[in-house]
Tab-separated table of C-alpha atoms and ligand atoms in Angstrom:
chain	number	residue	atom	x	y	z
A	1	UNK	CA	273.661	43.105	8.449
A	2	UNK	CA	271.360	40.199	8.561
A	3	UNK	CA	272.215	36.842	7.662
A	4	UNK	CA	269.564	34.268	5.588
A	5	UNK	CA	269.875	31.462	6.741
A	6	UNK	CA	266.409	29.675	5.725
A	7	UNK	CA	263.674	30.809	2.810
A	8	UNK	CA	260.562	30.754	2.233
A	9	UNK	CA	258.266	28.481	0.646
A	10	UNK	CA	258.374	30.318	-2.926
A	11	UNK	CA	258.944	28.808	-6.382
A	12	UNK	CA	262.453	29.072	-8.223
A	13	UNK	CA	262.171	25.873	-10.124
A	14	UNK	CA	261.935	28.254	-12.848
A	15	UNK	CA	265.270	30.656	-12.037
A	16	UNK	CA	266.888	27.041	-11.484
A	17	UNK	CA	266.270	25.550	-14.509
A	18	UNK	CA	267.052	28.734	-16.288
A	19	UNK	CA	270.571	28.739	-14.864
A	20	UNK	CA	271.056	25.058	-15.613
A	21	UNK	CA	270.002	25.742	-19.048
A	22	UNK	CA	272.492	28.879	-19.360
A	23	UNK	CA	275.555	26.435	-17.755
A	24	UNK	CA	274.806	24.475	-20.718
A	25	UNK	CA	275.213	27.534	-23.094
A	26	UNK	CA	278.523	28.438	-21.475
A	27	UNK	CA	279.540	24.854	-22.463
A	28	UNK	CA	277.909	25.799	-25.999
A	29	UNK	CA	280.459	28.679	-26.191
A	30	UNK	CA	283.709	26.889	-25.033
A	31	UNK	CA	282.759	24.504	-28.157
A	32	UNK	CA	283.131	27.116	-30.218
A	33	UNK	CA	286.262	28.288	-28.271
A	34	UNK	CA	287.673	26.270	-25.743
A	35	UNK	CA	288.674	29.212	-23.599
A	36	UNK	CA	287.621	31.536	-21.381
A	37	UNK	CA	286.432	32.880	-17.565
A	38	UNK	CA	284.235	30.380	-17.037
A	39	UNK	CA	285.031	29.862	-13.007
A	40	UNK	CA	283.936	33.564	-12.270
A	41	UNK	CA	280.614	33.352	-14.801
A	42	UNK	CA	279.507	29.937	-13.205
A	43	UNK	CA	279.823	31.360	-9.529
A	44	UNK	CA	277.765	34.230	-10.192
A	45	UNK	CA	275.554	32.977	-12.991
A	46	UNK	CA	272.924	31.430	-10.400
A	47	UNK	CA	272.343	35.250	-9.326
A	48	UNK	CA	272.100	36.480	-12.449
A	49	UNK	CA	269.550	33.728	-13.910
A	50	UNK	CA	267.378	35.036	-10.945
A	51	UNK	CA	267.778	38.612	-11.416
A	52	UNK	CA	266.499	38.344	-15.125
A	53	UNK	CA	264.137	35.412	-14.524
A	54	UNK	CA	261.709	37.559	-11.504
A	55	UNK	CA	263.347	40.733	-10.556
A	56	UNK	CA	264.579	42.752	-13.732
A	57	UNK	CA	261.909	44.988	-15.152
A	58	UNK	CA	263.278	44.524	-19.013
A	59	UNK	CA	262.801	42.577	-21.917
A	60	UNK	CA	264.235	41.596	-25.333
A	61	UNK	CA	261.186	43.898	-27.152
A	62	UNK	CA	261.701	47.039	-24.857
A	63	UNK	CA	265.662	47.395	-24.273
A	64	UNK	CA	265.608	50.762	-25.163
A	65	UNK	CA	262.852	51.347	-22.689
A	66	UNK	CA	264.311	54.794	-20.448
A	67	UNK	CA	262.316	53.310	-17.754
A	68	UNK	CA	263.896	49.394	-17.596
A	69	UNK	CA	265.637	48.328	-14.739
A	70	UNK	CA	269.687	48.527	-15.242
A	71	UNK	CA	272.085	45.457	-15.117
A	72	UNK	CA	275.295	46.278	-14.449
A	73	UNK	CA	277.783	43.678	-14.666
A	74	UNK	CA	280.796	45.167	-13.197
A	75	UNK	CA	283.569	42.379	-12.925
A	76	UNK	CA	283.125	42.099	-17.285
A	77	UNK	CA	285.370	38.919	-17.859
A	78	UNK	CA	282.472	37.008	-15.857
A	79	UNK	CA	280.377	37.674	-19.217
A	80	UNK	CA	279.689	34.094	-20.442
A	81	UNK	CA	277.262	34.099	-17.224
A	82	UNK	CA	275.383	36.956	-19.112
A	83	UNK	CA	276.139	36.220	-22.253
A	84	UNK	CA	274.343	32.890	-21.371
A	85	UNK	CA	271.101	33.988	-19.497
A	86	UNK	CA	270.505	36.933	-22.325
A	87	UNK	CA	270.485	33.941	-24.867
A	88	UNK	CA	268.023	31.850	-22.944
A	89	UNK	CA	265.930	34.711	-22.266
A	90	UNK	CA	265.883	35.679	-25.857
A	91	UNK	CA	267.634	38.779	-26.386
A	92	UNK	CA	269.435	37.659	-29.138
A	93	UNK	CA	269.404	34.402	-31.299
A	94	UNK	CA	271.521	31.592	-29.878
A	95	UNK	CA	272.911	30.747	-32.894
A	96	UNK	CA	275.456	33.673	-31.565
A	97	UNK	CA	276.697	31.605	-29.188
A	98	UNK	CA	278.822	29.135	-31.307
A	99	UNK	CA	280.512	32.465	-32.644
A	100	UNK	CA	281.752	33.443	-29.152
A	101	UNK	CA	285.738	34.315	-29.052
A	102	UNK	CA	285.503	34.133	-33.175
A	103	UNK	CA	286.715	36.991	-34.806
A	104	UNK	CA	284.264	40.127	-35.089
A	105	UNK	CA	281.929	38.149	-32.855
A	106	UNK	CA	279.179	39.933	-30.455
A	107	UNK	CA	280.514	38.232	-27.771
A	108	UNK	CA	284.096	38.673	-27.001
A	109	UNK	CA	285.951	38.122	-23.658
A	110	UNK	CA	284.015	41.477	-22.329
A	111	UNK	CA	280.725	42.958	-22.741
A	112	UNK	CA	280.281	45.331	-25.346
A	113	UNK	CA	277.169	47.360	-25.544
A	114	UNK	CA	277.711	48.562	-29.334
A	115	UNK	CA	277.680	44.776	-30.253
A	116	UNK	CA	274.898	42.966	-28.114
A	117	UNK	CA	271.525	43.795	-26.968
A	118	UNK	CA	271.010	43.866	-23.654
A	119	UNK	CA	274.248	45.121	-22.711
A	120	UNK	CA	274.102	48.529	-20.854
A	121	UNK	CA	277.779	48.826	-19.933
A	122	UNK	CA	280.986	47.960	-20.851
A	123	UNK	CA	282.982	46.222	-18.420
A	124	UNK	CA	286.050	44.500	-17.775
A	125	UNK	CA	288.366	46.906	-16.313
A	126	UNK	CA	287.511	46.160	-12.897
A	127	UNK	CA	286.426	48.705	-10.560
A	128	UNK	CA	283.961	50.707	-12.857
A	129	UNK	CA	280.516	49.337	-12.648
A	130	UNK	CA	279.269	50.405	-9.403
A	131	UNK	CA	279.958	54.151	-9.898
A	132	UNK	CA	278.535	53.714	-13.402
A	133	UNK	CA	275.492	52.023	-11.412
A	134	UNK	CA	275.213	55.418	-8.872
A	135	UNK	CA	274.960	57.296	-11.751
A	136	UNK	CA	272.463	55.517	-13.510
A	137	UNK	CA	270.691	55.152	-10.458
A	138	UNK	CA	271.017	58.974	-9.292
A	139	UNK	CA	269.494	59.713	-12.965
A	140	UNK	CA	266.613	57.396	-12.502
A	141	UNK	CA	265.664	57.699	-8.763
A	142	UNK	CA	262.389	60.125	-9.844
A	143	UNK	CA	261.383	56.740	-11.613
A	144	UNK	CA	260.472	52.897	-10.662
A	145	UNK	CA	263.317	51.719	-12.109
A	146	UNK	CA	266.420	49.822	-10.158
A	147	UNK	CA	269.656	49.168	-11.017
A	148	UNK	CA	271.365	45.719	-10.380
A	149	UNK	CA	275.309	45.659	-10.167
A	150	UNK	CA	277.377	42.535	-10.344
A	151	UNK	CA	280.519	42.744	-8.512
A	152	UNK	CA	283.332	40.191	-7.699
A	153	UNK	CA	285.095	39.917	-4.443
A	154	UNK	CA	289.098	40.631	-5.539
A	155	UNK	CA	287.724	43.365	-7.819
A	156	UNK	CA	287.086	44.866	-4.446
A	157	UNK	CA	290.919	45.471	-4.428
A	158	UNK	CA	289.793	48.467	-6.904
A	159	UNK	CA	289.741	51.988	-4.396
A	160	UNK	CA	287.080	53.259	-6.958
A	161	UNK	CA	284.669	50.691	-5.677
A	162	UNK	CA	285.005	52.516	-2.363
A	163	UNK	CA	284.041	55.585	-3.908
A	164	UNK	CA	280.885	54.832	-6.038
A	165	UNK	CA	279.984	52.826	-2.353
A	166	UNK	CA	280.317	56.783	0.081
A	167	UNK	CA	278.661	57.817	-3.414
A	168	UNK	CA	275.667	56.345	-2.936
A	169	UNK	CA	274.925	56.520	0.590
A	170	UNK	CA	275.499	59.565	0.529
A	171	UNK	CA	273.293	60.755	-1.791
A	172	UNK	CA	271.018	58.113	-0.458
A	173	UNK	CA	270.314	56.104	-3.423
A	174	UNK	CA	268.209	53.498	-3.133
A	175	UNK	CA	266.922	52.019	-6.362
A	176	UNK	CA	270.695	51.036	-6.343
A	177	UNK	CA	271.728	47.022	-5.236
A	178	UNK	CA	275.023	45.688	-5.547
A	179	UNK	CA	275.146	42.099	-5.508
A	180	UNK	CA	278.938	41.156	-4.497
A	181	UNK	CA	279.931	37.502	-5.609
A	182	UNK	CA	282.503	36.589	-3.080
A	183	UNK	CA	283.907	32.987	-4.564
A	184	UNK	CA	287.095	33.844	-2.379
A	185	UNK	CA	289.091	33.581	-5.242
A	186	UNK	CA	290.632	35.775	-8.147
A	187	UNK	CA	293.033	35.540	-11.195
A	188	UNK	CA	296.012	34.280	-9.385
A	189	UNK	CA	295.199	32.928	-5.800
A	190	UNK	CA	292.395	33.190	-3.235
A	191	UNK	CA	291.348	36.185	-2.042
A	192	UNK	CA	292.717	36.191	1.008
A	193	UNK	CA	296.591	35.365	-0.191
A	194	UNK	CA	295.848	37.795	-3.204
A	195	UNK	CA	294.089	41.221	-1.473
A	196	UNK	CA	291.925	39.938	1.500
A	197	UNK	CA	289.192	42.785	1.426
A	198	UNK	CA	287.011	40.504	4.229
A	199	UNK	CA	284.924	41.715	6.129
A	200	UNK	CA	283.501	42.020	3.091
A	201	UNK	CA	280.018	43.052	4.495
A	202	UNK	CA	280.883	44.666	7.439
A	203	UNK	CA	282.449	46.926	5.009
A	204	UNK	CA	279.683	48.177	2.984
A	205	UNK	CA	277.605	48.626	6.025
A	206	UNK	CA	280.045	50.986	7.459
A	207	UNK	CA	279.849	52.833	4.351
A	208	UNK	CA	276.362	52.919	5.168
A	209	UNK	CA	274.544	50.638	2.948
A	210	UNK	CA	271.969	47.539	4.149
A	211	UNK	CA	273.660	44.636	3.818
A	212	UNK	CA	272.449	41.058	3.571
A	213	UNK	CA	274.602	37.844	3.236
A	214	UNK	CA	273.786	35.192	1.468
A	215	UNK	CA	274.243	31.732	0.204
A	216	UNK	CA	274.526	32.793	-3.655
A	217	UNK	CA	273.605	29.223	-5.433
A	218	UNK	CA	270.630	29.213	-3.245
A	219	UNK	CA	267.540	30.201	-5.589
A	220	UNK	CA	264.761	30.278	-2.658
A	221	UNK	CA	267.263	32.737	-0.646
A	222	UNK	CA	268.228	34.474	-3.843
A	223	UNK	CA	264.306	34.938	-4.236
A	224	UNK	CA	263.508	35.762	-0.674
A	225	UNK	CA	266.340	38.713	-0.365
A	226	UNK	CA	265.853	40.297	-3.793
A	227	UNK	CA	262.081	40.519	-2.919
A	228	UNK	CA	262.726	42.483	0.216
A	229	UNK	CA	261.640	46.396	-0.195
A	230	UNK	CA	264.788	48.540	-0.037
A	231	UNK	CA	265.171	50.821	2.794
A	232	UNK	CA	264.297	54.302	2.160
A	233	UNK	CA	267.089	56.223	1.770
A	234	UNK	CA	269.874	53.555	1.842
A	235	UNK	CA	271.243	50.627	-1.016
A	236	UNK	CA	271.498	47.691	-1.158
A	237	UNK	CA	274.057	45.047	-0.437
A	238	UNK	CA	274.086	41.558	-1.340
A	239	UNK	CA	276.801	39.298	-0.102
A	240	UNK	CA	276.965	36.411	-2.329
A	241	UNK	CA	278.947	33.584	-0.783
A	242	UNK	CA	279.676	30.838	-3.827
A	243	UNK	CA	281.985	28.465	-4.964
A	244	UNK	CA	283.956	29.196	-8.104
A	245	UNK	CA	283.210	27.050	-11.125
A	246	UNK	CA	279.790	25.464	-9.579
A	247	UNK	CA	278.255	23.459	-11.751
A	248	UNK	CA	281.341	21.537	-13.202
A	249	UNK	CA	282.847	19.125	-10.863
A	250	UNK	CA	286.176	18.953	-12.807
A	251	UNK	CA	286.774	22.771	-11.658
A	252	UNK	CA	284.410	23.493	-9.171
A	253	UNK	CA	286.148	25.364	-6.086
A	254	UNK	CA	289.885	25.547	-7.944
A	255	UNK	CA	291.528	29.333	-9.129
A	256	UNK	CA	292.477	26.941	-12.068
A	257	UNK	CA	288.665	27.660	-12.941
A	258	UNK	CA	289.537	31.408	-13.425
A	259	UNK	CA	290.759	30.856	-17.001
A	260	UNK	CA	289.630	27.271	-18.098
A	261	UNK	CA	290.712	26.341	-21.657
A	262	UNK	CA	289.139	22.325	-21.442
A	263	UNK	CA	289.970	19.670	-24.467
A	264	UNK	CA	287.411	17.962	-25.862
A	265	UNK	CA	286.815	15.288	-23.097
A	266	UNK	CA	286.742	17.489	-20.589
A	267	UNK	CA	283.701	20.075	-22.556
A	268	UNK	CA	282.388	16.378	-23.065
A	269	UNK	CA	282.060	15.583	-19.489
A	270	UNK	CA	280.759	19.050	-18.446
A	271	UNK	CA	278.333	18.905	-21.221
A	272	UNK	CA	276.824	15.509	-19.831
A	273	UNK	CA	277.174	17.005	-16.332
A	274	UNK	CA	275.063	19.812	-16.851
A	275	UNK	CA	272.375	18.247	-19.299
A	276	UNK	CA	271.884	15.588	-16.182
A	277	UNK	CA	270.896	18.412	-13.986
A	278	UNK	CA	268.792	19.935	-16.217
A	279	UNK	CA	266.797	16.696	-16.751
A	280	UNK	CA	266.235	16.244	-12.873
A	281	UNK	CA	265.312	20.143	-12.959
A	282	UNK	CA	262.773	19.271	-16.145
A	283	UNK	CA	261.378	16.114	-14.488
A	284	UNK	CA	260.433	17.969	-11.534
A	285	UNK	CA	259.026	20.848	-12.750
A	286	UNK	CA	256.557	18.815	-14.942
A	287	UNK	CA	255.431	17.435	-11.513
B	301	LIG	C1	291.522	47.242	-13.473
B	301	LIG	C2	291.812	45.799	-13.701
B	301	LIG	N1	292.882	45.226	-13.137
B	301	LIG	C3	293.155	43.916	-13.353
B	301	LIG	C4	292.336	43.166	-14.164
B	301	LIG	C5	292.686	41.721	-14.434
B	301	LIG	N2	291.732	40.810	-13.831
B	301	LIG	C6	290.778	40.195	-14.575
B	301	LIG	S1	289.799	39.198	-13.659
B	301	LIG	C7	290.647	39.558	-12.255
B	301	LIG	C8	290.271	38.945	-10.945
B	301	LIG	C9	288.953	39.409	-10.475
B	301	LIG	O1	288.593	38.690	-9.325
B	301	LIG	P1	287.113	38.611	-8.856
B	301	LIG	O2	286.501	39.967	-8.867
B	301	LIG	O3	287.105	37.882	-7.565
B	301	LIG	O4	286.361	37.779	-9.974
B	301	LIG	P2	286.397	36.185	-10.192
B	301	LIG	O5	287.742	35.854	-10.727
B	301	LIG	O6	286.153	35.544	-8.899
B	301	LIG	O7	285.337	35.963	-11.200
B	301	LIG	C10	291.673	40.457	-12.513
B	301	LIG	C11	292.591	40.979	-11.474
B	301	LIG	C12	291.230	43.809	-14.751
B	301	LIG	N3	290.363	43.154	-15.542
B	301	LIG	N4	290.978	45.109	-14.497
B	302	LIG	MG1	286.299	36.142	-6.939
């Protein structure tokens, strides 16, 4: 297992200011309704903004496309974090995000594939997406394409996780990366009161997969590791070490964030919050 501790000089302004942007659509969506996992989506969301800003081989004009790259996201009620970037990248109009948690709306507490482009699982019972991800990876492994799962750290608590993890190394599947967003936290505790599954990484890599660990708010490290060639014959682990609820201070690092249902003020102060950073982000990258 290696740990990143500095990047490279590359350019992420972009990825940034993507995930700022798709922050402020999760606040978009708790204005419509004020409820939902928003702790979960905002610790991963930084990850995922990256994965579809430079890394995943699809589009909104070719989601069909048997050759696109697969994103998985297995811990579903993080959502709003996909929901969000899929809107910003223009998957689907974000007019669709002031119907979230309406009824018959495209974007409920949990993915659903039937309902929203871009979608190419659905999730939410925890433990499912990374032998869904094997699969699609086993299929595809004659191809370029690479599938991308999203995991959370107490959904490690799942055994089937373990299984989809011998899975792959032992078939040696390597267009297969699991990125693992360890906030330390789940529904009702931290992780380690809850189900401590730590050492998280040392785990996978006795299963027999590379891992790396990672600071996962970090854009330049997010680039730097997701560049990196996988090795032949082995997947991919990616350690994500974040803080629950980054992004708004009010909830930041508290399992209160898990399931956040904010009044008015509060959506008002997290809206402000968020359109700040995005203005730095902005300013700079017109530099
Ligand atoms: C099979 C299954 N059991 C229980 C749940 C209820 N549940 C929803 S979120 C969650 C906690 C998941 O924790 P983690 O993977 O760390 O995600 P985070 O809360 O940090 O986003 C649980 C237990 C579920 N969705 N599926
Ligand atoms: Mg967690």
């Amino acid at each position: 297992m290696s740990v990143v501790a500095q990047a490279d000089q590359v350019n992420t302004r972009s990825s940034a200011l993507l995930a700022a942007r798709a922050r402020l659509n999760v606040v978009r969506m708790l204005e419509a309704t004020p409820a939902g996992h928003v702790g979960g989506a905002l610790s991963c969301i930084d990850a995922v903004a990256v994965l579809y800003s430079d890394f995943l081989n699809v589009a909104p004009d070719r989601i069909d496309d048997p050759i696109r790259d697969r994103f998985l996201l297995s811990a579903g009620h993080k959502a709003l974090a996909q929901y969000a970037v899929l809107a910003e990248q223009g998957f689907f109009d974000k007019a669709i995000l002031d119907t979230y948690g309406l009824a018959n709306t495209a974007l409920g507490g949990h993915p659903d594939m039937h309902k929203l482009p871009g979608i190419e699982g659905n999730t939410g019972a925890l433990g499912h997406g990374l032998g869904l991800g094997v699969g699609m990876a086993l299929g595809l492994r004659e191809t370029d394409a690479h599938v991308y799962v999203v995991m959370g750290d107490g959904e490690l608590a799942e055994g089937s996780n373990w299984e989809g993890a011998a899975m792959a190394a032992h078939y040696g599947v390597d267009n297969l990366t699991a990125l693992v967003d360890v906030n330390g936290m789940q529904i009702s505790g931290t992780t380690a009161e809850v189900m401590n599954m730590e050492q998280i990484g040392a785990k996978f890599e006795a299963f027999g997969w590379n891992v790396t660990e990672i600071g996962g708010h970090d854009h330049e490290v997010l680039h730097r590791v997701l560049s990196e060639e996988p090795k032949p014959g082995v997947p991919t682990a990616i350690i994500l070490r974040t803080i629950k609820g980054c992004g708004i201070s009010e909830i930041a690092g508290t399992v209160g964030s898990h399931y956040w249902k904010p009044n008015a003020e509060q959506l008002a102060v997290a809206r402000t919050e968020i359109e700040e950073a995005i203005a730095v982000l902005e300013s700079a990258e017109e530099k």
